[in-house]
Amino acid sequence: MAETKREIERKYESDDSGLPDLTGVPGVAAVLDKGVAELDATYYDTADARLSAASLTLRRRTGGSDEGWHLKFPVAPGVRDEIRAPLSDTLPRALAGLIRSHVRDAEVAPVVRLRSARDVRDLVDAEGRLLAEVSVDAVRADRLTADGGSAQWTEIEVELADGGDPDFLDKVDKRLRKAGVRPSRSASKLARALAETEPKRKKKGRPKARQDGKPASGASAAAASVGATPVTAGDHVLAYLRAQRDAIVQLDPAVRRDLPDSVHRMRVATRRMRSAFRSYARVLDRAATDPIGEELKWLAGELGVDRDQEVLTDRLTAALDALPRPLVTGPVRNRLRTWARARSGGSRRRLIAVLDGKRYLALLDTLDRLVDEPPLLTAAAGAPQKVLAKAVRKDFGQVAALVEEALSQPPGADRDLALHDARKKAKRTRYSAETAAPALGGPAAELVRLMKSLQGLLGDHQDSVMTREALRDLAAQAHAAGESAFTYGVLYAREERRAELAEAALPEAWETIGAAMEV
């Protein structure tokens, strides 16, 4: 079974390869010699270095207290999550899944072997608690591919103890720098090994790797280059689509690890792509993008099987927690838990099966082709200030029409539906303005802010509509079971009031938005 460890560390290099005296570091009462460990690690990647391009590290290591398979994900500079699995001859299935969105069907094979003699010191406080582990690593790197070279170096590594204060590393850093030790020029041993053992004949003319780990060449390289400095309307749209493609690929492991908000963020990336297809239909041929949009809609639906229910359950639970105790009658909490379990349409196992499935992997390949060989129309070559602005104005006009229609309706189901349609269109307008913001500047950025505000107001209203539907269902179940339905009625009335407040706030909010758009 895989386990996760958060690594917070810093790496250094020194001319004399020695370790300065660290007993003078504030908070350090003793430096304990833990001996020398012999480590032997083989690092894996695809033939076109997809993992390295994505800043992921996969290795199989023997020796030391944590031998086994390790997969490292970057979190922040000097911070990584290391997923560990027991030692085995083949790549554990749990780790294979976490790299699948990057490697797809490509084979991972040994690339570099690193053998290190690790001289370890523990920095402890006056009570003997571990503050950090400091090691001096004598490293030999051997490239395992054809014509690869070898390299040797010594480095110092300082790793914060689990649950330690990151500020302590600053104190160690100050002492090391004072002693002439320099921060390492490489982010990791693997990065240095790859740089120093690369076959000389391959050092020039090597195609730049895309962010998803596949090498860019031909049209792909041109797209990547254009994406860095958008010029035309098409460039800006492609840059936005590329960012969403990258988000889906990079969030895949987070979703598999069930990290907070990962499912929501991945769904948002699919929505942004679909929205861009519709908003910028004069830039990208919808004959090509519509089928992709349907697949993105399918993926969003799979991601949302349990997500929407979880959000609704959380809202109901919070509302129930806010009620005074005398207003809670009957087994309301038990009823809510039973109802939530019954309505749960999926499971973690189902979602992982989707992410491992051929349909999803085919979609990722399709998204790669879309941004590498985009189905551009004539307008794509136009000035972004003209083409993008026209698309954004069209989207905003549709929002305006829907809001005006909703405001003309009397309270009730028809108004609720109209407000929901306006909310979806506000979201689309927000995304189209996001796409245009790099080209249009302040006005587009302001529209993003205004649409986000409108989306929030209308979202509160829609959440109330959905919550009231759930409360009616719960009340009916409670009544059928002979339980009191009083509490569900109280919660319903509160949700109804929240919707009324949202509707009452809409005219003024919309007037403010309209005035801002006329400036």
Coordinates of C-alpha atoms in Angstrom, one line a residue:
M1 CA 0.0 0.0 0.0
A2 CA 1.3 3.4 -0.9
E3 CA 1.9 6.1 1.7
T4 CA 2.5 9.8 1.3
K5 CA 5.3 11.9 3.0
R6 CA 5.7 15.6 2.7
E7 CA 9.3 16.5 2.1
I8 CA 10.6 20.0 2.9
E9 CA 14.3 20.2 2.1
R10 CA 17.1 22.2 0.8
K11 CA 20.2 21.1 -1.1
Y12 CA 23.7 22.6 -1.1
E13 CA 27.1 22.2 -2.6
S14 CA 30.5 22.9 -1.1
D15 CA 34.0 23.1 -2.6
D16 CA 35.5 21.1 0.2
S17 CA 32.5 18.8 0.5
G18 CA 32.6 19.1 4.3
L19 CA 29.8 19.7 6.7
P20 CA 30.2 22.8 8.9
D21 CA 29.6 22.7 12.6
L22 CA 25.9 23.1 13.1
T23 CA 25.8 23.1 16.9
G24 CA 25.6 26.9 16.7
V25 CA 22.3 26.9 14.9
P26 CA 19.6 28.4 17.2
G27 CA 17.5 25.7 18.7
V28 CA 20.0 22.9 18.1
A29 CA 21.2 21.2 21.3
A30 CA 23.1 18.3 19.7
V31 CA 24.2 16.9 16.3
L32 CA 23.9 13.1 16.4
D33 CA 26.0 11.0 14.1
K34 CA 23.6 8.3 12.5
G35 CA 26.2 6.6 10.4
V36 CA 26.6 6.0 6.7
A37 CA 23.8 4.4 4.5
E38 CA 24.5 3.0 1.1
L39 CA 21.7 3.9 -1.3
D40 CA 21.1 2.5 -4.8
A41 CA 18.4 4.2 -6.8
T42 CA 17.2 3.6 -10.4
Y43 CA 15.2 6.4 -11.9
Y44 CA 12.5 5.7 -14.5
D45 CA 11.0 7.8 -17.3
T46 CA 9.6 7.5 -20.8
A47 CA 11.9 7.6 -23.9
D48 CA 10.8 11.2 -24.5
A49 CA 11.2 12.2 -20.8
R50 CA 7.6 13.0 -20.1
L51 CA 8.0 12.6 -16.3
S52 CA 11.1 14.9 -16.2
A53 CA 9.3 17.5 -18.3
A54 CA 6.4 17.4 -15.8
S55 CA 8.9 17.7 -12.8
L56 CA 7.9 14.3 -11.6
T57 CA 10.4 11.8 -10.2
L58 CA 10.0 8.0 -10.2
R59 CA 12.6 5.8 -8.6
R60 CA 13.2 2.3 -7.2
R61 CA 15.7 2.5 -4.3
T62 CA 17.3 0.0 -2.1
G63 CA 19.2 0.8 1.1
G64 CA 18.2 3.1 3.9
S65 CA 15.1 3.1 6.1
D66 CA 12.7 3.9 3.3
E67 CA 13.7 1.5 0.5
G68 CA 11.0 0.9 -2.1
W69 CA 9.4 2.7 -4.9
H70 CA 9.1 6.5 -4.6
L71 CA 7.1 9.0 -6.8
K72 CA 7.6 12.7 -6.1
F73 CA 5.3 15.5 -7.0
P74 CA 6.4 19.2 -6.7
V75 CA 4.3 21.2 -4.3
A76 CA 6.4 24.4 -4.0
P77 CA 10.1 25.3 -4.2
G78 CA 11.8 22.9 -1.9
V79 CA 8.6 21.1 -1.1
R80 CA 7.5 17.8 -2.6
D81 CA 5.0 15.0 -1.8
E82 CA 6.7 11.6 -1.9
I83 CA 4.4 8.7 -2.6
R84 CA 6.0 5.5 -1.3
A85 CA 5.2 1.9 -2.2
P86 CA 6.9 -1.3 -1.0
L87 CA 9.9 -2.7 -2.8
S88 CA 9.0 -4.9 -5.8
D89 CA 10.4 -6.0 -9.1
T90 CA 7.8 -4.1 -11.1
L91 CA 6.2 -0.7 -10.9
P92 CA 3.4 -0.9 -8.3
R93 CA -0.1 -0.4 -9.7
A94 CA -0.8 2.5 -7.3
L95 CA 2.1 4.5 -8.6
A96 CA 1.5 3.6 -12.3
G97 CA -2.0 5.1 -12.0
L98 CA -0.6 8.4 -10.7
I99 CA 1.6 8.9 -13.7
R100 CA -0.8 7.6 -16.3
S101 CA -2.1 11.0 -17.5
H102 CA 1.5 12.0 -18.3
V103 CA 2.8 8.7 -19.8
R104 CA -0.5 7.4 -21.3
D105 CA 0.5 4.1 -23.1
A106 CA 4.2 4.8 -23.2
E107 CA 6.6 2.5 -21.4
V108 CA 8.6 3.7 -18.4
A109 CA 12.1 2.4 -18.4
P110 CA 15.4 2.9 -16.4
V111 CA 17.1 6.1 -17.3
V112 CA 19.7 6.9 -14.6
R113 CA 21.2 4.9 -11.7
L114 CA 22.4 6.9 -8.6
R115 CA 24.5 5.3 -5.9
S116 CA 25.0 7.4 -2.9
A117 CA 27.0 7.0 0.3
R118 CA 24.9 9.0 2.7
D119 CA 26.5 10.3 5.9
V120 CA 23.6 11.3 8.2
R121 CA 23.4 13.7 11.1
D122 CA 20.3 14.4 13.2
L123 CA 19.8 17.9 14.5
V124 CA 17.9 17.6 17.8
D125 CA 16.7 20.1 20.4
A126 CA 17.3 20.1 24.2
E127 CA 14.5 17.5 24.7
G128 CA 16.0 15.2 22.0
R129 CA 13.3 15.9 19.4
L130 CA 14.4 15.8 15.8
L131 CA 14.5 19.1 14.1
A132 CA 16.0 18.2 10.8
E133 CA 18.1 15.5 9.1
V134 CA 21.4 16.7 7.5
S135 CA 23.2 14.4 5.1
V136 CA 26.4 14.6 3.1
D137 CA 25.8 12.5 0.0
A138 CA 28.7 11.3 -2.2
V139 CA 26.9 10.5 -5.4
R140 CA 27.8 8.6 -8.5
A141 CA 25.4 8.9 -11.5
D142 CA 25.3 6.5 -14.5
R143 CA 23.1 7.1 -17.5
L144 CA 21.5 3.8 -18.4
T145 CA 20.6 4.7 -22.0
A146 CA 22.8 4.3 -25.0
D147 CA 25.9 6.5 -25.1
G148 CA 25.2 7.8 -21.6
G149 CA 28.0 9.1 -19.4
S150 CA 28.8 9.1 -15.7
A151 CA 29.2 11.9 -13.2
Q152 CA 30.2 12.2 -9.5
W153 CA 29.6 14.9 -7.0
T154 CA 29.0 15.6 -3.3
E155 CA 26.1 17.5 -1.9
I156 CA 24.6 18.5 1.4
E157 CA 20.9 17.9 2.0
V158 CA 18.8 19.3 4.9
E159 CA 15.4 17.8 5.4
L160 CA 12.9 19.2 7.9
A161 CA 11.5 16.8 10.4
D162 CA 7.9 15.8 10.0
G163 CA 5.7 18.5 11.5
G164 CA 8.7 20.8 11.9
D165 CA 8.7 24.6 11.5
P166 CA 9.9 25.5 8.0
D167 CA 11.6 28.7 9.5
F168 CA 14.1 26.4 11.1
L169 CA 15.6 25.7 7.7
D170 CA 16.3 29.4 7.4
K171 CA 18.5 29.2 10.5
V172 CA 20.4 26.2 9.1
D173 CA 20.7 28.0 5.8
K174 CA 22.3 31.1 7.4
R175 CA 24.9 28.9 9.2
L176 CA 25.7 27.0 6.0
R177 CA 26.1 30.1 3.9
K178 CA 28.3 31.7 6.5
A179 CA 30.6 28.7 6.2
G180 CA 30.8 29.1 2.5
V181 CA 28.3 26.4 1.5
R182 CA 26.2 27.4 -1.6
P183 CA 22.6 26.4 -2.5
S184 CA 22.7 23.7 -5.2
R185 CA 22.2 24.8 -8.8
S186 CA 20.1 21.8 -9.5
A187 CA 16.6 21.2 -8.0
S188 CA 17.3 17.5 -7.5
K189 CA 19.9 14.8 -7.8
L190 CA 18.0 13.5 -10.9
A191 CA 18.1 16.9 -12.6
R192 CA 21.9 17.1 -12.0
A193 CA 22.4 13.6 -13.1
L194 CA 20.5 14.1 -16.4
A195 CA 22.4 17.3 -17.1
E196 CA 25.8 15.9 -16.4
T197 CA 25.4 12.4 -18.0
E198 CA 23.6 13.5 -21.2
P199 CA 25.3 12.2 -24.4
K200 CA 27.2 15.1 -25.9
R201 CA 25.9 14.5 -29.4
K202 CA 22.3 15.1 -28.1
K203 CA 23.0 18.4 -26.3
K204 CA 22.3 20.6 -29.4
G205 CA 19.1 20.8 -31.4
R206 CA 17.0 19.0 -28.9
P207 CA 13.3 19.8 -29.2
K208 CA 11.8 21.6 -26.3
A209 CA 9.4 19.4 -24.2
R210 CA 5.8 20.4 -23.8
Q211 CA 4.4 20.9 -20.3
D212 CA 2.6 17.5 -20.4
G213 CA 5.9 15.8 -21.1
K214 CA 5.7 15.1 -24.8
P215 CA 8.4 16.7 -27.1
A216 CA 7.3 19.6 -29.2
S217 CA 8.2 19.5 -32.9
G218 CA 6.8 20.9 -36.1
A219 CA 3.4 22.4 -35.6
S220 CA 3.6 21.5 -31.9
A221 CA 6.7 23.6 -31.4
A222 CA 5.2 26.5 -33.3
A223 CA 2.1 26.4 -31.2
A224 CA 4.2 26.3 -28.0
S225 CA 6.2 29.2 -29.2
V226 CA 3.2 31.2 -30.1
G227 CA 1.6 30.3 -26.8
A228 CA 4.4 32.0 -25.0
T229 CA 3.7 35.4 -26.7
P230 CA 0.2 35.5 -28.2
V231 CA -0.2 37.7 -31.2
T232 CA -3.4 36.8 -33.0
A233 CA -6.8 36.0 -31.7
G234 CA -6.1 32.3 -32.4
D235 CA -3.0 32.5 -30.3
H236 CA -4.9 33.8 -27.3
V237 CA -7.6 31.1 -27.6
L238 CA -5.0 28.4 -28.0
A239 CA -3.1 29.6 -25.0
Y240 CA -6.2 29.4 -22.9
L241 CA -7.1 25.9 -24.2
R242 CA -3.5 24.7 -23.6
A243 CA -3.7 25.9 -20.0
Q244 CA -6.9 23.9 -19.5
R245 CA -5.4 20.8 -21.1
D246 CA -2.4 21.1 -18.8
A247 CA -4.7 21.5 -15.8
I248 CA -6.6 18.3 -16.6
V249 CA -3.4 16.3 -17.1
Q250 CA -1.8 17.7 -13.9
L251 CA -4.9 17.4 -11.7
D252 CA -5.4 13.7 -12.7
P253 CA -2.9 12.5 -10.0
A254 CA -4.5 14.8 -7.4
V255 CA -7.9 13.4 -8.2
R256 CA -6.6 9.9 -7.8
R257 CA -5.1 10.9 -4.5
D258 CA -8.4 12.5 -3.4
L259 CA -6.7 15.8 -2.6
P260 CA -9.1 18.6 -1.5
D261 CA -10.8 20.5 -4.3
S262 CA -9.0 18.5 -7.0
V263 CA -12.2 17.0 -8.5
H264 CA -13.8 20.5 -8.6
R265 CA -10.8 22.1 -10.2
M266 CA -10.6 19.4 -12.9
R267 CA -14.3 19.8 -13.7
V268 CA -13.8 23.6 -14.0
A269 CA -11.0 23.0 -16.5
T270 CA -13.3 20.9 -18.7
R271 CA -16.0 23.6 -18.5
R272 CA -13.6 26.3 -19.4
M273 CA -12.6 24.3 -22.5
R274 CA -16.2 23.7 -23.6
S275 CA -17.0 27.3 -23.0
A276 CA -14.1 28.5 -25.1
F277 CA -15.3 26.2 -28.0
R278 CA -18.7 27.9 -27.9
S279 CA -17.6 31.5 -27.3
Y280 CA -14.9 31.4 -30.0
A281 CA -16.7 29.5 -32.7
R282 CA -15.4 32.0 -35.2
V283 CA -11.8 31.1 -34.2
L284 CA -12.1 27.3 -33.9
D285 CA -14.1 25.1 -36.3
R286 CA -17.0 23.7 -34.2
A287 CA -17.2 20.7 -36.6
A288 CA -14.0 19.6 -34.9
T289 CA -14.6 21.0 -31.4
D290 CA -18.2 19.9 -30.8
P291 CA -17.3 16.2 -30.5
I292 CA -14.5 17.1 -28.1
G293 CA -16.9 19.2 -26.1
E294 CA -19.2 16.2 -25.8
E295 CA -16.4 14.1 -24.4
L296 CA -15.4 16.8 -22.0
K297 CA -19.1 17.0 -20.9
W298 CA -19.0 13.2 -20.3
L299 CA -15.8 13.6 -18.2
A300 CA -17.3 16.4 -16.2
G301 CA -20.3 14.2 -15.5
E302 CA -18.2 11.4 -14.3
L303 CA -16.2 13.7 -12.0
G304 CA -19.4 15.1 -10.6
V305 CA -21.2 11.7 -9.8
D306 CA -20.6 12.2 -6.1
R307 CA -19.2 15.7 -6.0
D308 CA -22.6 17.5 -6.4
Q309 CA -24.2 15.2 -3.8
E310 CA -21.3 15.9 -1.4
V311 CA -21.7 19.7 -1.8
L312 CA -25.5 19.4 -1.2
T313 CA -25.0 17.2 1.9
D314 CA -22.4 19.6 3.3
R315 CA -24.9 22.5 2.8
L316 CA -27.7 20.6 4.6
T317 CA -25.3 19.6 7.4
A318 CA -24.1 23.1 7.9
A319 CA -27.7 24.4 8.0
L320 CA -28.7 21.8 10.5
D321 CA -25.7 22.6 12.7
A322 CA -26.8 26.3 12.7
L323 CA -30.3 25.5 14.0
P324 CA -31.0 26.0 17.8
R325 CA -31.4 22.6 19.5
P326 CA -35.1 23.0 20.3
L327 CA -35.8 23.2 16.5
V328 CA -34.3 19.8 15.8
T329 CA -36.9 17.2 16.3
G330 CA -36.6 13.5 15.4
P331 CA -33.7 11.6 14.0
V332 CA -32.8 14.3 11.5
R333 CA -29.1 13.6 11.3
N334 CA -29.5 9.9 10.9
R335 CA -32.1 10.5 8.2
L336 CA -29.7 12.9 6.4
R337 CA -26.8 10.4 6.5
T338 CA -29.1 7.6 5.1
W339 CA -30.4 9.9 2.4
A340 CA -26.9 11.0 1.4
R341 CA -25.7 7.4 1.1
A342 CA -28.7 6.3 -0.9
R343 CA -28.2 9.1 -3.4
S344 CA -24.5 8.6 -3.8
G345 CA -24.2 7.5 -7.4
G346 CA -20.6 6.5 -7.5
S347 CA -17.4 5.7 -5.6
R348 CA -13.7 6.3 -5.6
R349 CA -13.3 2.9 -7.3
R350 CA -15.6 4.0 -10.1
L351 CA -13.8 7.3 -10.7
I352 CA -10.4 5.6 -10.8
A353 CA -11.8 3.1 -13.3
V354 CA -12.9 6.1 -15.5
L355 CA -9.4 7.7 -15.3
D356 CA -7.8 4.3 -16.2
G357 CA -10.2 3.7 -19.1
K358 CA -9.5 3.9 -22.8
R359 CA -12.1 6.6 -23.4
Y360 CA -10.5 9.0 -21.0
L361 CA -7.0 8.4 -22.2
A362 CA -8.2 8.8 -25.8
L363 CA -9.7 12.2 -24.8
L364 CA -6.3 13.3 -23.4
D365 CA -4.7 12.4 -26.7
T366 CA -7.4 14.3 -28.6
L367 CA -6.8 17.4 -26.5
D368 CA -3.1 17.1 -27.3
R369 CA -3.9 17.0 -31.0
L370 CA -6.3 19.9 -30.6
V371 CA -3.7 22.3 -29.2
D372 CA -0.9 21.0 -31.5
E373 CA -2.9 21.0 -34.7
P374 CA -5.9 23.3 -34.0
P375 CA -8.8 23.6 -36.5
L376 CA -8.4 27.3 -36.9
L377 CA -10.8 29.4 -39.0
T378 CA -10.0 32.7 -40.9
A379 CA -10.9 34.9 -37.9
A380 CA -8.1 33.2 -35.9
A381 CA -5.6 35.3 -37.8
G382 CA -7.4 38.5 -36.8
A383 CA -6.5 41.1 -34.3
P384 CA -7.4 39.9 -30.8
Q385 CA -8.7 43.4 -29.8
K386 CA -11.4 43.0 -32.5
V387 CA -12.1 39.2 -32.7
L388 CA -12.0 38.5 -29.0
A389 CA -13.8 41.6 -28.0
K390 CA -16.7 40.8 -30.3
A391 CA -17.1 37.3 -28.9
V392 CA -17.1 38.7 -25.3
R393 CA -19.6 41.4 -26.1
K394 CA -21.9 38.7 -27.7
D395 CA -21.7 36.5 -24.6
F396 CA -22.4 39.5 -22.3
G397 CA -25.4 40.4 -24.5
Q398 CA -26.8 37.0 -24.0
V399 CA -26.3 37.3 -20.2
A400 CA -28.1 40.6 -20.2
A401 CA -31.1 39.1 -22.1
L402 CA -31.4 36.2 -19.7
V403 CA -31.2 38.4 -16.6
E404 CA -33.8 40.8 -18.0
E405 CA -36.0 37.9 -18.8
A406 CA -35.6 36.4 -15.3
L407 CA -36.4 39.8 -13.7
S408 CA -39.6 40.1 -15.7
Q409 CA -40.9 36.8 -14.4
P410 CA -42.9 36.5 -11.2
P411 CA -41.3 34.4 -8.4
G412 CA -41.7 30.7 -9.0
A413 CA -40.4 27.8 -11.0
D414 CA -40.1 29.8 -14.3
R415 CA -38.0 32.5 -12.7
D416 CA -35.9 29.9 -11.0
L417 CA -35.1 28.3 -14.3
A418 CA -34.4 31.6 -16.0
L419 CA -32.0 32.6 -13.2
H420 CA -30.2 29.2 -13.6
D421 CA -29.8 29.8 -17.3
A422 CA -28.5 33.3 -16.6
R423 CA -26.0 31.8 -14.1
K424 CA -24.7 29.4 -16.7
K425 CA -24.3 32.1 -19.3
A426 CA -22.6 34.4 -16.7
K427 CA -20.1 31.6 -16.2
R428 CA -19.5 31.3 -19.9
T429 CA -19.0 35.0 -20.2
R430 CA -16.5 35.0 -17.4
Y431 CA -14.5 32.3 -19.1
S432 CA -14.5 34.1 -22.5
A433 CA -13.4 37.3 -20.7
E434 CA -10.6 35.3 -19.0
T435 CA -9.4 34.2 -22.4
A436 CA -9.5 37.7 -23.7
A437 CA -8.0 39.4 -20.7
P438 CA -4.3 39.1 -21.7
A439 CA -5.2 40.9 -25.0
L440 CA -7.9 43.4 -23.8
G441 CA -6.5 44.2 -20.4
G442 CA -8.5 46.1 -17.8
P443 CA -12.0 46.0 -19.3
A444 CA -11.9 42.2 -19.8
A445 CA -10.4 41.7 -16.3
E446 CA -13.2 43.9 -14.9
L447 CA -15.8 41.8 -16.7
V448 CA -14.3 38.7 -15.2
R449 CA -14.8 40.2 -11.7
L450 CA -18.3 41.3 -12.5
M451 CA -19.4 38.0 -13.9
K452 CA -17.8 36.1 -11.0
S453 CA -19.9 38.3 -8.6
L454 CA -23.0 37.7 -10.6
Q455 CA -22.3 34.0 -10.8
G456 CA -21.9 33.9 -7.1
L457 CA -25.2 35.6 -6.5
L458 CA -27.1 33.4 -8.9
G459 CA -25.2 30.4 -7.6
D460 CA -26.5 31.1 -4.1
H461 CA -30.0 31.2 -5.5
Q462 CA -29.6 27.9 -7.5
D463 CA -28.1 26.2 -4.4
S464 CA -31.2 27.2 -2.5
V465 CA -33.4 25.8 -5.2
M466 CA -31.6 22.4 -5.1
T467 CA -31.5 22.4 -1.3
R468 CA -35.3 22.9 -1.1
E469 CA -35.8 20.0 -3.5
A470 CA -33.7 17.9 -1.2
L471 CA -35.6 19.0 1.9
R472 CA -38.9 18.1 0.3
D473 CA -37.5 14.6 -0.4
L474 CA -36.2 14.3 3.1
A475 CA -39.5 15.5 4.6
A476 CA -41.5 13.0 2.6
Q477 CA -39.2 10.1 3.7
A478 CA -39.4 11.2 7.3
H479 CA -43.2 11.5 7.2
A480 CA -43.5 8.0 5.6
A481 CA -41.4 6.6 8.4
G482 CA -43.6 8.2 11.0
E483 CA -41.0 10.8 12.0
S484 CA -41.5 14.5 12.6
A485 CA -41.0 16.6 9.5
F486 CA -40.9 19.9 11.5
T487 CA -37.2 20.5 11.2
Y488 CA -37.2 20.0 7.4
G489 CA -39.9 22.7 7.2
V490 CA -37.8 25.1 9.3
L491 CA -34.8 24.5 7.1
Y492 CA -37.0 24.9 3.9
A493 CA -38.2 28.2 5.2
R494 CA -34.7 29.4 5.8
E495 CA -33.6 28.4 2.3
E496 CA -36.6 30.1 0.8
R497 CA -35.6 33.3 2.6
R498 CA -32.1 33.0 1.2
A499 CA -33.5 32.7 -2.3
E500 CA -35.7 35.7 -1.7
L501 CA -32.7 37.8 -0.6
A502 CA -30.7 36.7 -3.6
E503 CA -33.6 37.7 -5.9
A504 CA -34.0 41.0 -4.1
A505 CA -30.3 41.8 -4.5
L506 CA -30.3 41.0 -8.2
P507 CA -31.8 44.2 -9.7
E508 CA -29.3 46.5 -7.9
A509 CA -26.4 44.2 -8.7
W510 CA -27.4 44.0 -12.3
E511 CA -27.8 47.8 -12.5
T512 CA -24.2 48.2 -11.1
I513 CA -22.9 45.7 -13.7
G514 CA -24.7 47.5 -16.5
A515 CA -23.4 50.8 -15.5
A516 CA -19.8 49.4 -15.3
M517 CA -20.1 48.0 -18.8
E518 CA -21.3 51.3 -20.3
V519 CA -18.1 53.1 -19.0

